[in-house]
Amino acid sequence: MGVSVHSGPPPAPDPLPIPVVDNHTHLDLARDDGDPPDVAAVIAAATAVGVPRMVQIGCDLPGARFTIEVIERYAALLGGVALHPNEAPGLHDRGELDSAKAEIELFAAHPRVRTIGETGLDYYRTGPEGVAAQQDSFRWHIDLAKRTGKALQVHDRDAHEDILRILAEEGAPEHTVLHCFSGDIEMARECVERGYLLSFSGTVTFKNARELRNALSVTPMEHLLVETDAPYLTPAPHRGATNAPYLVPLTVRAMAGVLNVDVPTLCTAVAANSERVYGPW
Ligand SMILES: [Zn+2]
């Protein structure tokens, strides 16, 4: 079933009736042994199916430098910069964290950088020895978002409780996005109550993701965003292939089905939410 990695890229889905934003993508990252994507071609393919704008996320120093380059070159792109929670412990151990933070802080001032992220906690890929460094780094990024007046994009892998606790302790920025939301109904309700946005990726289309679809089903539309997290998390039926922003329509249509709303209505909401959080392109 589906298209395997070896049969070439998945075909373009039907275009969306109203353009939306891919609010989290990594145009600097190659999948497996592949080449990094051709940015102009990625934008053209996405634009052709109703995804003409995206937020490029650079989550280490090379990624952040790349982000500044492409957001200056392409009107379709805004940027996000941060030190990923799996980057922070190593930088800390090597004594490089302070200089890395200083560079991120410079990039964060760029007028086309509109979000600080992805930051947060990852208890799946980083063991207990890295928790303190991750939490310190998360707190620093929350503060940076508030000082710069930019949105915050949160990465949460197997760390729901600590994410919610630390956001509450620090005070969340005005626009706080849980990127690639992975919580259950209870967490979704808590996030909505606090005014956070939930960004759904291709994982919501996965056959085994019933709990995630339940979480989506209780989320009001004004709290929703959509993303690829490309090159990862390719939506069904192309799971396993390399992801790219032109596949967003598959996720949007699956979300509309879960929410029981028509596709134009969802697109309108997602587009408006994106502009509210990130500002105009
Ligand atoms: Zn990401």
PDB file of C-alpha atoms and ligand atoms in Angstrom, residues 24-26 29 57 59 84 117-118 153 155 179-180 227-233, ligand 1:
ATOM      1  CA  HIS A  24       6.831  24.432  10.422  1.00  0.00           C
ATOM      2  CA  THR A  25       9.198  23.052   7.808  1.00  0.00           C
ATOM      3  CA  HIS A  26      12.936  22.364   7.542  1.00  0.00           C
ATOM      4  CA  LEU A  29      17.419  19.180   6.043  1.00  0.00           C
ATOM      5  CA  ILE A  57      12.624  26.489  11.078  1.00  0.00           C
ATOM      6  CA  CYS A  59      17.041  24.619  14.970  1.00  0.00           C
ATOM      7  CA  HIS A  84      16.687  22.312  19.450  1.00  0.00           C
ATOM      8  CA  GLY A 117      11.573  27.613  17.859  1.00  0.00           C
ATOM      9  CA  GLU A 118      11.703  24.895  17.901  1.00  0.00           C
ATOM     10  CA  GLN A 153       7.195  27.070  18.771  1.00  0.00           C
ATOM     11  CA  HIS A 155       8.781  20.755  20.586  1.00  0.00           C
ATOM     12  CA  HIS A 179       4.339  22.186  17.042  1.00  0.00           C
ATOM     13  CA  CYS A 180       3.505  18.659  15.873  1.00  0.00           C
ATOM     14  CA  GLU A 227       2.536  21.904   9.297  1.00  0.00           C
ATOM     15  CA  THR A 228       4.683  19.330   7.561  1.00  0.00           C
ATOM     16  CA  ASP A 229       7.787  19.152   9.790  1.00  0.00           C
ATOM     17  CA  ALA A 230       9.308  18.191   6.430  1.00  0.00           C
ATOM     18  CA  PRO A 231      11.318  16.201   5.546  1.00  0.00           C
ATOM     19  CA  TYR A 232       9.756  14.013   8.261  1.00  0.00           C
ATOM     20  CA  LEU A 233       6.254  12.833   9.186  1.00  0.00           C
TER      21      LEU A 233
HETATM   22 ZN    ZN B   1      10.745  20.346  13.352  1.00  0.00          ZN
END
